[in-house]
Short mmCIF file of C-alpha atoms and ligand atoms in Angstrom, two decimals:
data_model
loop_
_atom_site.label_atom_id
_atom_site.label_comp_id
_atom_site.label_asym_id
_atom_site.label_seq_id
_atom_site.Cartn_x
_atom_site.Cartn_y
_atom_site.Cartn_z
CA UNK A 1 -3.46 -17.92 -42.36
CA UNK A 2 -4.08 -14.46 -41.00
CA UNK A 3 -1.87 -15.03 -37.94
CA UNK A 4 0.66 -12.42 -39.09
CA UNK A 5 -1.92 -9.66 -39.31
CA UNK A 6 -3.32 -10.19 -35.81
CA UNK A 7 -1.95 -7.98 -33.10
CA UNK A 8 -0.48 -9.29 -29.85
CA UNK A 9 -3.53 -7.79 -28.14
CA UNK A 10 -5.92 -9.88 -30.26
CA UNK A 11 -3.90 -13.04 -29.76
CA UNK A 12 -3.71 -12.51 -26.01
CA UNK A 13 -7.42 -11.80 -25.74
CA UNK A 14 -8.19 -15.00 -27.64
CA UNK A 15 -6.10 -17.28 -25.46
CA UNK A 16 -5.57 -16.00 -21.90
CA UNK A 17 -7.64 -15.98 -18.75
CA UNK A 18 -8.76 -12.37 -18.72
CA UNK A 19 -6.99 -11.53 -15.46
CA UNK A 20 -4.60 -8.79 -16.59
CA UNK A 21 -5.18 -5.33 -17.98
CA UNK A 22 -2.30 -4.98 -20.46
CA UNK A 23 -0.67 -1.80 -21.67
CA UNK A 24 -1.02 -1.25 -25.43
CA UNK A 25 2.74 -1.59 -26.04
CA UNK A 26 4.63 -4.24 -27.96
CA UNK A 27 8.02 -4.28 -26.29
CA UNK A 28 10.99 -5.52 -28.23
CA UNK A 29 13.72 -5.06 -25.66
CA UNK A 30 14.83 -3.07 -22.68
CA UNK A 31 18.13 -1.40 -21.90
CA UNK A 32 18.91 0.45 -18.69
CA UNK A 33 15.98 2.71 -17.80
CA UNK A 34 14.41 2.42 -21.26
CA UNK A 35 12.02 0.08 -23.06
CA UNK A 36 12.04 -0.05 -26.87
CA UNK A 37 8.87 -1.02 -28.73
CA UNK A 38 8.35 -2.60 -32.16
CA UNK A 39 7.14 0.70 -33.60
CA UNK A 40 10.54 2.24 -32.89
CA UNK A 41 9.66 4.25 -29.78
CA UNK A 42 11.73 4.59 -26.61
CA UNK A 43 9.98 4.77 -23.24
CA UNK A 44 11.46 5.94 -19.93
CA UNK A 45 10.25 3.32 -17.47
CA UNK A 46 9.46 4.91 -14.11
CA UNK A 47 7.83 1.85 -12.61
CA UNK A 48 10.37 -0.77 -13.52
CA UNK A 49 8.35 -3.98 -13.63
CA UNK A 50 6.62 -2.89 -10.41
CA UNK A 51 9.83 -2.54 -8.40
CA UNK A 52 11.35 -5.73 -9.82
CA UNK A 53 13.87 -4.19 -12.22
CA UNK A 54 15.98 -2.37 -9.64
CA UNK A 55 18.99 -2.37 -11.99
CA UNK A 56 16.90 -1.57 -15.05
CA UNK A 57 16.77 -3.78 -18.14
CA UNK A 58 19.48 -6.08 -19.49
CA UNK A 59 22.02 -5.04 -16.87
CA UNK A 60 25.32 -6.55 -18.09
CA UNK A 61 26.19 -7.94 -14.68
CA UNK A 62 22.83 -9.73 -14.38
CA UNK A 63 22.99 -10.99 -17.97
CA UNK A 64 26.45 -12.42 -17.41
CA UNK A 65 25.48 -13.99 -14.06
CA UNK A 66 22.48 -15.72 -15.66
CA UNK A 67 24.49 -16.90 -18.66
CA UNK A 68 27.30 -18.24 -16.53
CA UNK A 69 25.03 -20.08 -14.05
CA UNK A 70 22.72 -21.50 -16.76
CA UNK A 71 25.70 -22.89 -18.64
CA UNK A 72 26.73 -24.84 -15.52
CA UNK A 73 23.29 -25.92 -14.23
CA UNK A 74 19.81 -24.37 -14.01
CA UNK A 75 18.42 -26.70 -11.38
CA UNK A 76 19.69 -29.36 -8.99
CA UNK A 77 16.88 -29.56 -6.35
CA UNK A 78 17.22 -28.64 -2.73
CA UNK A 79 18.79 -32.04 -1.98
CA UNK A 80 22.03 -30.42 -3.11
CA UNK A 81 24.31 -27.82 -1.61
CA UNK A 82 24.43 -24.98 -4.12
CA UNK A 83 27.26 -22.49 -4.07
CA UNK A 84 25.21 -19.74 -5.76
CA UNK A 85 22.36 -20.04 -3.23
CA UNK A 86 24.84 -19.97 -0.37
CA UNK A 87 26.57 -16.90 -1.79
CA UNK A 88 23.22 -15.08 -2.05
CA UNK A 89 22.28 -16.14 1.49
CA UNK A 90 25.59 -14.76 2.78
CA UNK A 91 25.03 -11.46 0.97
CA UNK A 92 21.43 -11.13 2.16
CA UNK A 93 22.20 -11.97 5.75
CA UNK A 94 25.13 -9.58 5.83
CA UNK A 95 23.22 -6.70 4.18
CA UNK A 96 20.05 -7.23 6.24
CA UNK A 97 21.48 -8.08 9.64
CA UNK A 98 19.18 -11.14 9.83
CA UNK A 99 21.15 -14.38 10.31
CA UNK A 100 18.78 -16.82 8.55
CA UNK A 101 17.13 -17.01 5.15
CA UNK A 102 14.67 -19.29 3.32
CA UNK A 103 14.26 -18.83 -0.45
CA UNK A 104 10.87 -18.97 -2.18
CA UNK A 105 9.83 -18.24 -5.78
CA UNK A 106 7.56 -15.28 -5.22
CA UNK A 107 6.31 -12.72 -2.78
CA UNK A 108 3.12 -14.48 -1.89
CA UNK A 109 5.03 -17.69 -1.15
CA UNK A 110 7.31 -15.78 1.21
CA UNK A 111 4.14 -14.56 2.95
CA UNK A 112 2.79 -18.12 3.17
CA UNK A 113 6.07 -19.20 4.76
CA UNK A 114 5.90 -16.32 7.23
CA UNK A 115 2.33 -17.31 8.17
CA UNK A 116 3.49 -20.88 8.77
CA UNK A 117 6.38 -19.64 10.92
CA UNK A 118 3.96 -17.52 12.98
CA UNK A 119 1.58 -20.44 13.50
CA UNK A 120 4.36 -22.91 14.32
CA UNK A 121 6.06 -20.47 16.69
CA UNK A 122 2.72 -19.70 18.34
CA UNK A 123 1.66 -23.35 18.58
CA UNK A 124 3.80 -23.99 21.66
CA UNK A 125 2.87 -20.65 23.25
CA UNK A 126 -0.92 -20.70 23.00
CA UNK A 127 -0.78 -17.98 20.32
CA UNK A 128 -2.63 -18.47 17.08
CA UNK A 129 -4.01 -15.13 15.96
CA UNK A 130 -2.44 -13.10 13.16
CA UNK A 131 -3.21 -9.40 12.89
CA UNK A 132 -2.81 -7.39 9.71
CA UNK A 133 -3.76 -3.94 8.46
CA UNK A 134 -6.61 -2.71 6.34
CA UNK A 135 -5.76 -1.82 2.74
CA UNK A 136 -2.65 -4.04 2.73
CA UNK A 137 -1.42 -6.11 -0.17
CA UNK A 138 0.38 -9.36 0.65
CA UNK A 139 -0.23 -11.45 -2.48
CA UNK A 140 -2.83 -13.63 -4.17
CA UNK A 141 -2.65 -17.01 -2.45
CA UNK A 142 -5.29 -17.95 0.13
CA UNK A 143 -3.03 -17.27 3.11
CA UNK A 144 -2.07 -13.84 1.84
CA UNK A 145 -5.72 -13.02 0.99
CA UNK A 146 -6.64 -13.97 4.57
CA UNK A 147 -4.49 -11.02 5.73
CA UNK A 148 -6.16 -8.54 3.38
CA UNK A 149 -9.52 -6.78 3.29
CA UNK A 150 -9.94 -5.11 -0.08
CA UNK A 151 -12.98 -6.60 -1.85
CA UNK A 152 -11.28 -6.28 -5.23
CA UNK A 153 -8.85 -9.06 -4.24
CA UNK A 154 -11.06 -11.13 -1.92
CA UNK A 155 -14.68 -11.12 -3.03
CA UNK A 156 -15.99 -14.58 -3.74
CA UNK A 157 -12.82 -16.44 -2.75
CA UNK A 158 -13.68 -17.25 0.86
CA UNK A 159 -13.73 -18.91 3.29
CA UNK A 160 -10.28 -17.73 4.34
CA UNK A 161 -7.85 -18.86 7.05
CA UNK A 162 -9.16 -18.84 10.59
CA UNK A 163 -7.51 -16.70 13.22
CA UNK A 164 -6.70 -13.75 10.98
CA UNK A 165 -7.92 -10.30 11.94
CA UNK A 166 -7.81 -7.00 10.04
CA UNK A 167 -7.13 -3.76 11.92
CA UNK A 168 -7.70 -0.22 10.70
CA UNK A 169 -4.60 1.39 9.19
CA UNK A 170 -2.59 3.76 11.40
CA UNK A 171 -4.88 3.40 14.40
CA UNK A 172 -2.69 2.84 17.51
CA UNK A 173 -5.71 2.57 19.84
CA UNK A 174 -7.27 -0.20 17.76
CA UNK A 175 -3.93 -2.01 17.73
CA UNK A 176 -3.62 -1.71 21.50
CA UNK A 177 -7.14 -3.07 21.94
CA UNK A 178 -6.62 -5.99 19.57
CA UNK A 179 -3.27 -7.35 20.75
CA UNK A 180 -3.78 -10.12 23.32
CA UNK A 181 -1.89 -13.11 24.73
CA UNK A 182 -3.29 -15.03 21.75
CA UNK A 183 -1.59 -12.77 19.21
CA UNK A 184 1.05 -14.80 17.37
CA UNK A 185 2.03 -12.15 14.86
CA UNK A 186 1.39 -8.74 13.44
CA UNK A 187 2.22 -8.44 9.74
CA UNK A 188 2.40 -5.21 7.80
CA UNK A 189 3.97 -3.20 5.02
CA UNK A 190 5.63 -0.22 6.71
CA UNK A 191 4.82 1.61 3.52
CA UNK A 192 1.81 0.19 1.70
CA UNK A 193 2.60 -0.22 -1.99
CA UNK A 194 -0.47 -1.40 -3.90
CA UNK A 195 -2.55 0.32 -1.22
CA UNK A 196 -1.40 3.72 -2.47
CA UNK A 197 2.13 4.49 -1.14
CA UNK A 198 0.92 4.99 2.42
CA UNK A 199 3.56 4.98 5.16
CA UNK A 200 2.76 3.85 8.67
CA UNK A 201 2.68 6.80 11.09
CA UNK A 202 5.48 7.28 13.63
CA UNK A 203 2.98 6.89 16.46
CA UNK A 204 1.61 3.63 15.07
CA UNK A 205 5.13 2.23 14.73
CA UNK A 206 6.01 3.28 18.30
CA UNK A 207 2.89 1.58 19.65
CA UNK A 208 3.68 -1.52 17.63
CA UNK A 209 7.21 -1.72 19.10
CA UNK A 210 5.90 -1.17 22.62
CA UNK A 211 3.26 -3.87 22.32
CA UNK A 212 5.75 -6.24 20.72
CA UNK A 213 8.02 -6.09 23.76
CA UNK A 214 5.09 -6.26 26.24
CA UNK A 215 3.15 -9.03 24.56
CA UNK A 216 5.84 -10.93 22.67
CA UNK A 217 4.22 -11.51 19.31
CA UNK A 218 6.24 -11.86 16.13
CA UNK A 219 6.52 -8.67 14.14
CA UNK A 220 6.57 -9.49 10.41
CA UNK A 221 7.57 -6.80 7.91
CA UNK A 222 6.44 -7.31 4.32
CA UNK A 223 9.29 -5.68 2.37
CA UNK A 224 8.43 -7.37 -0.91
CA UNK A 225 7.95 -4.06 -2.75
CA UNK A 226 9.89 -1.70 -0.47
CA UNK A 227 12.96 -3.80 0.36
CA UNK A 228 16.55 -3.94 -0.89
CA UNK A 229 17.35 -0.24 -0.90
CA UNK A 230 14.42 1.33 -2.74
CA UNK A 231 13.29 3.58 0.12
CA UNK A 232 16.77 4.96 0.80
CA UNK A 233 17.41 2.38 3.51
CA UNK A 234 17.84 -1.34 2.96
CA UNK A 235 14.38 -1.91 4.49
CA UNK A 236 11.44 0.50 4.78
CA UNK A 237 10.99 -0.49 8.44
CA UNK A 238 14.39 1.09 9.15
CA UNK A 239 12.68 4.48 8.86
CA UNK A 240 11.06 3.58 12.22
CA UNK A 241 12.34 2.48 15.65
CA UNK A 242 11.14 -1.13 15.23
CA UNK A 243 12.82 -4.51 14.99
CA UNK A 244 10.82 -7.09 13.10
CA UNK A 245 11.44 -10.78 13.82
CA UNK A 246 10.63 -11.87 10.27
CA UNK A 247 11.01 -10.02 6.95
CA UNK A 248 9.65 -11.05 3.56
CA UNK A 249 11.41 -9.99 0.36
CA UNK A 250 10.88 -10.69 -3.33
CA UNK A 251 10.38 -8.27 -6.19
CA UNK A 252 13.88 -6.84 -6.81
CA UNK A 253 16.03 -9.60 -5.38
CA UNK A 254 16.05 -11.96 -8.37
CA UNK A 255 17.12 -9.36 -10.92
CA UNK A 256 13.96 -10.06 -12.94
CA UNK A 257 13.86 -13.81 -12.29
CA UNK A 258 11.34 -15.26 -9.82
CA UNK A 259 12.81 -15.23 -6.33
CA UNK A 260 11.51 -14.48 -2.86
CA UNK A 261 13.02 -14.77 0.60
CA UNK A 262 12.05 -14.98 4.23
CA UNK A 263 14.59 -13.54 6.65
CA UNK A 264 14.36 -14.25 10.36
CA UNK A 265 16.22 -14.06 13.64
CA UNK A 266 17.96 -17.27 14.71
CA UNK A 267 15.39 -18.18 17.37
CA UNK A 268 12.45 -17.72 15.05
CA UNK A 269 14.07 -19.54 12.13
CA UNK A 270 14.73 -22.53 14.36
CA UNK A 271 10.99 -23.30 14.71
CA UNK A 272 11.13 -24.82 11.22
CA UNK A 273 12.93 -28.12 11.48
CA UNK A 274 14.05 -30.37 8.62
CA UNK A 275 11.15 -31.35 6.36
CA UNK A 276 8.65 -28.88 7.80
CA UNK A 277 8.76 -26.46 4.89
CA UNK A 278 10.13 -26.62 1.37
CA UNK A 279 9.74 -25.84 -2.31
CA UNK A 280 10.88 -27.39 -5.59
CA UNK A 281 11.97 -24.23 -7.35
CA UNK A 282 12.63 -21.89 -4.42
CA UNK A 283 16.21 -20.65 -4.50
CA UNK A 284 16.61 -21.58 -8.15
CA UNK A 285 20.33 -21.21 -8.88
CA UNK A 286 19.88 -19.02 -11.98
CA UNK A 287 17.59 -16.67 -10.04
CA UNK A 288 20.09 -16.69 -7.16
CA UNK A 289 22.96 -15.87 -9.54
CA UNK A 290 20.99 -12.87 -10.78
CA UNK A 291 20.24 -11.99 -7.16
CA UNK A 292 23.94 -12.02 -6.28
CA UNK A 293 24.55 -9.58 -9.13
CA UNK A 294 21.74 -7.31 -7.90
CA UNK A 295 22.88 -7.22 -4.28
CA UNK A 296 26.56 -6.79 -5.15
CA UNK A 297 25.66 -3.91 -7.42
CA UNK A 298 23.42 -2.30 -4.76
CA UNK A 299 26.27 -2.61 -2.28
CA UNK A 300 29.17 -1.54 -4.52
CA UNK A 301 27.39 1.38 -6.19
CA UNK A 302 25.58 2.47 -3.01
CA UNK A 303 22.26 2.37 -4.83
CA UNK A 304 20.48 2.71 -1.49
CA UNK A 305 22.12 6.10 -0.91
CA UNK A 306 21.32 7.00 -4.48
CA UNK A 307 17.65 6.09 -3.89
CA UNK A 308 17.62 8.45 -0.90
CA UNK A 309 19.09 11.36 -2.87
CA UNK A 310 17.10 10.90 -6.07
CA UNK A 311 14.00 10.14 -4.01
CA UNK A 312 14.33 13.57 -2.40
CA UNK A 313 14.58 15.12 -5.84
CA UNK A 314 11.51 13.24 -7.05
CA UNK A 315 9.53 14.18 -3.96
CA UNK A 316 10.57 17.83 -4.22
CA UNK A 317 9.45 17.82 -7.86
CA UNK A 318 6.11 16.25 -6.98
CA UNK A 319 5.62 18.66 -4.09
CA UNK A 320 6.31 21.51 -6.50
CA UNK A 321 3.58 20.18 -8.79
CA UNK A 322 1.24 19.82 -5.79
CA UNK A 323 1.75 23.55 -5.12
CA UNK A 324 1.13 24.40 -8.75
CA UNK A 325 -1.93 22.14 -9.06
CA UNK A 326 -3.42 22.11 -5.54
CA UNK A 327 -6.80 20.83 -6.71
CA UNK A 328 -5.43 17.98 -8.82
CA UNK A 329 -2.75 16.74 -6.39
CA UNK A 330 -4.02 16.20 -2.87
CA UNK A 331 -0.92 14.70 -1.27
CA UNK A 332 2.60 13.48 -2.05
CA UNK A 333 3.92 10.52 -0.06
CA UNK A 334 6.77 8.04 0.06
CA UNK A 335 10.34 7.23 0.98
CA UNK A 336 13.20 7.33 -1.52
CA UNK A 337 12.32 5.92 -4.92
CA UNK A 338 8.95 4.62 -3.75
CA UNK A 339 6.78 7.68 -4.23
CA UNK A 340 3.14 8.46 -4.79
CA UNK A 341 0.98 11.45 -5.64
CA UNK A 342 -2.67 11.19 -4.65
CA UNK A 343 -5.02 12.85 -7.12
CA UNK A 344 -8.55 14.18 -6.82
CA UNK A 345 -9.55 11.81 -9.63
CA UNK A 346 -8.69 8.50 -11.28
CA UNK A 347 -5.08 8.50 -12.44
CA UNK A 348 -5.68 6.50 -15.63
CA UNK A 349 -6.00 9.51 -17.90
CA UNK A 350 -2.69 10.85 -16.61
CA UNK A 351 -0.76 7.60 -16.95
CA UNK A 352 -2.13 7.31 -20.52
CA UNK A 353 -1.10 10.87 -21.33
CA UNK A 354 2.37 10.27 -19.86
CA UNK A 355 2.70 7.12 -21.98
CA UNK A 356 1.84 9.11 -25.07
CA UNK A 357 4.84 11.27 -24.15
CA UNK A 358 6.93 8.09 -23.75
CA UNK A 359 7.17 8.01 -19.95
CA UNK A 360 5.72 5.04 -18.09
CA UNK A 361 4.26 5.64 -14.65
CA UNK A 362 1.75 3.52 -12.80
CA UNK A 363 -1.49 4.23 -11.01
CA UNK A 364 -2.53 2.26 -7.93
CA UNK A 365 -5.51 2.42 -5.59
CA UNK A 366 -7.37 4.22 -8.44
CA UNK A 367 -6.19 7.73 -7.60
CA UNK A 368 -2.51 7.40 -6.70
CA UNK A 369 0.21 7.98 -9.28
CA UNK A 370 3.00 5.60 -8.32
CA UNK A 371 6.70 5.98 -9.09
CA UNK A 372 8.98 2.95 -8.64
CA UNK A 373 11.86 3.73 -11.01
CA UNK A 374 14.94 1.56 -11.31
CA UNK A 375 17.54 2.52 -8.68
CA UNK A 376 19.98 3.32 -11.50
CA UNK A 377 18.03 6.35 -12.81
CA UNK A 378 19.81 9.68 -13.15
CA UNK A 379 18.70 13.07 -11.87
CA UNK A 380 17.90 14.01 -15.47
CA UNK A 381 15.30 11.21 -15.68
CA UNK A 382 13.61 12.49 -12.55
CA UNK A 383 13.59 16.04 -13.93
CA UNK A 384 12.24 14.87 -17.30
CA UNK A 385 9.44 12.97 -15.56
CA UNK A 386 8.43 15.99 -13.48
CA UNK A 387 8.57 18.36 -16.46
CA UNK A 388 6.45 16.01 -18.58
CA UNK A 389 3.96 15.49 -15.77
CA UNK A 390 3.73 19.28 -15.37
CA UNK A 391 2.72 19.53 -19.04
CA UNK A 392 0.14 16.77 -18.67
CA UNK A 393 -1.37 18.29 -15.54
CA UNK A 394 -1.44 21.75 -17.13
CA UNK A 395 -3.35 20.36 -20.10
CA UNK A 396 -6.15 18.99 -17.90
CA UNK A 397 -6.35 22.04 -15.62
CA UNK A 398 -9.26 24.09 -16.85
C1 PLP B 401 3.86 -7.75 -4.94
C2 PLP B 401 3.68 -7.89 -3.49
C3 PLP B 401 3.39 -9.13 -2.89
C4 PLP B 401 3.14 -10.39 -3.71
O1 PLP B 401 4.24 -10.76 -4.46
P1 PLP B 401 4.06 -11.81 -5.68
O2 PLP B 401 5.46 -12.10 -6.11
O3 PLP B 401 3.24 -11.13 -6.71
O4 PLP B 401 3.37 -13.00 -5.12
C5 PLP B 401 3.29 -9.20 -1.51
N1 PLP B 401 3.48 -8.10 -0.75
C6 PLP B 401 3.76 -6.89 -1.28
C7 PLP B 401 3.99 -5.73 -0.38
C8 PLP B 401 3.87 -6.74 -2.67
O5 PLP B 401 4.10 -5.54 -3.19
#
């Protein structure tokens, strides 16, 4: 057989749904901020599994937590009380200030749960409508897609959920006009991730908070990419004077294993009574064990504070490059270690050139270079990234 000679790329192309654009790397293992490939190269990973690998690769504390939990049990079902789940719930509620948590397996499932909470909560109040913002990303299930407007994700998949309405991004007047007594919830990313690292404006957030107290809808913050310390605060919404009723989390909180969470205030959480919502795998004990390791490490090592400091360094570096290459870089945006540089062109050539120099960065929304490094990076990694990017930009500046 010729199996041996075929590359992973060929084998993937022959067998998979063609839904993913893969990088041409054959990874053998990861360690800390680095990935090592079969051809003996070492890559600095500045997008960390799209914000999942907050503690980098093969973190000893996560590895040990997984090993220890898996050797006791990997699944019991949610009929059982599970010490590891409870421990993670206690950590999350104490770090977030929200008293109640529901565990899911993924981000989009946390969003589905939040939609159900909004509908259930609104059902006794004559409120059914859910408002969301243009250019958002909330996941790939039908509920999440109903809250989104980008054709790339939605085209051909309708009809979508009724009672969902898209509002223009950062338009306080449109928000004011759209909120009504029928508004059950407004859901948003306070900093849009897939949408191009776009933070909500201070004025939009102020209007949102005002309308929330006047009209009494549920404010739902999607912190799936931005949450758990990445932006220099535990949640991105904490950069604004707002208090969401419901928060969705996922990417970093399972230490690389699938785990999502919905956090809510006591009153809101109580709308879901026994049997009304559930999941087979949600809150899987091995994922929760890894999650405990992640949150303890974030807490003990003050990785949130570190994200704030290193985020400033990253942003300063990117702003320096924007000054040097004013045509190429149109704007630098972000909070902490969730940063973006908007280009005047597609970013693919630049991410490819960076990869050739063994640094992995991502491009989202076609023209936005996105940086989501592990929270454990050092200042030297930030400096190396900026210096390498300077070289790449210089080489395309004519
Ligand atoms: C990734 C992401 C989701 C979807 O999470 P999945 O785990 O892929 O379902 C939802 N919202 C935001 C903001 C995200 O970044």
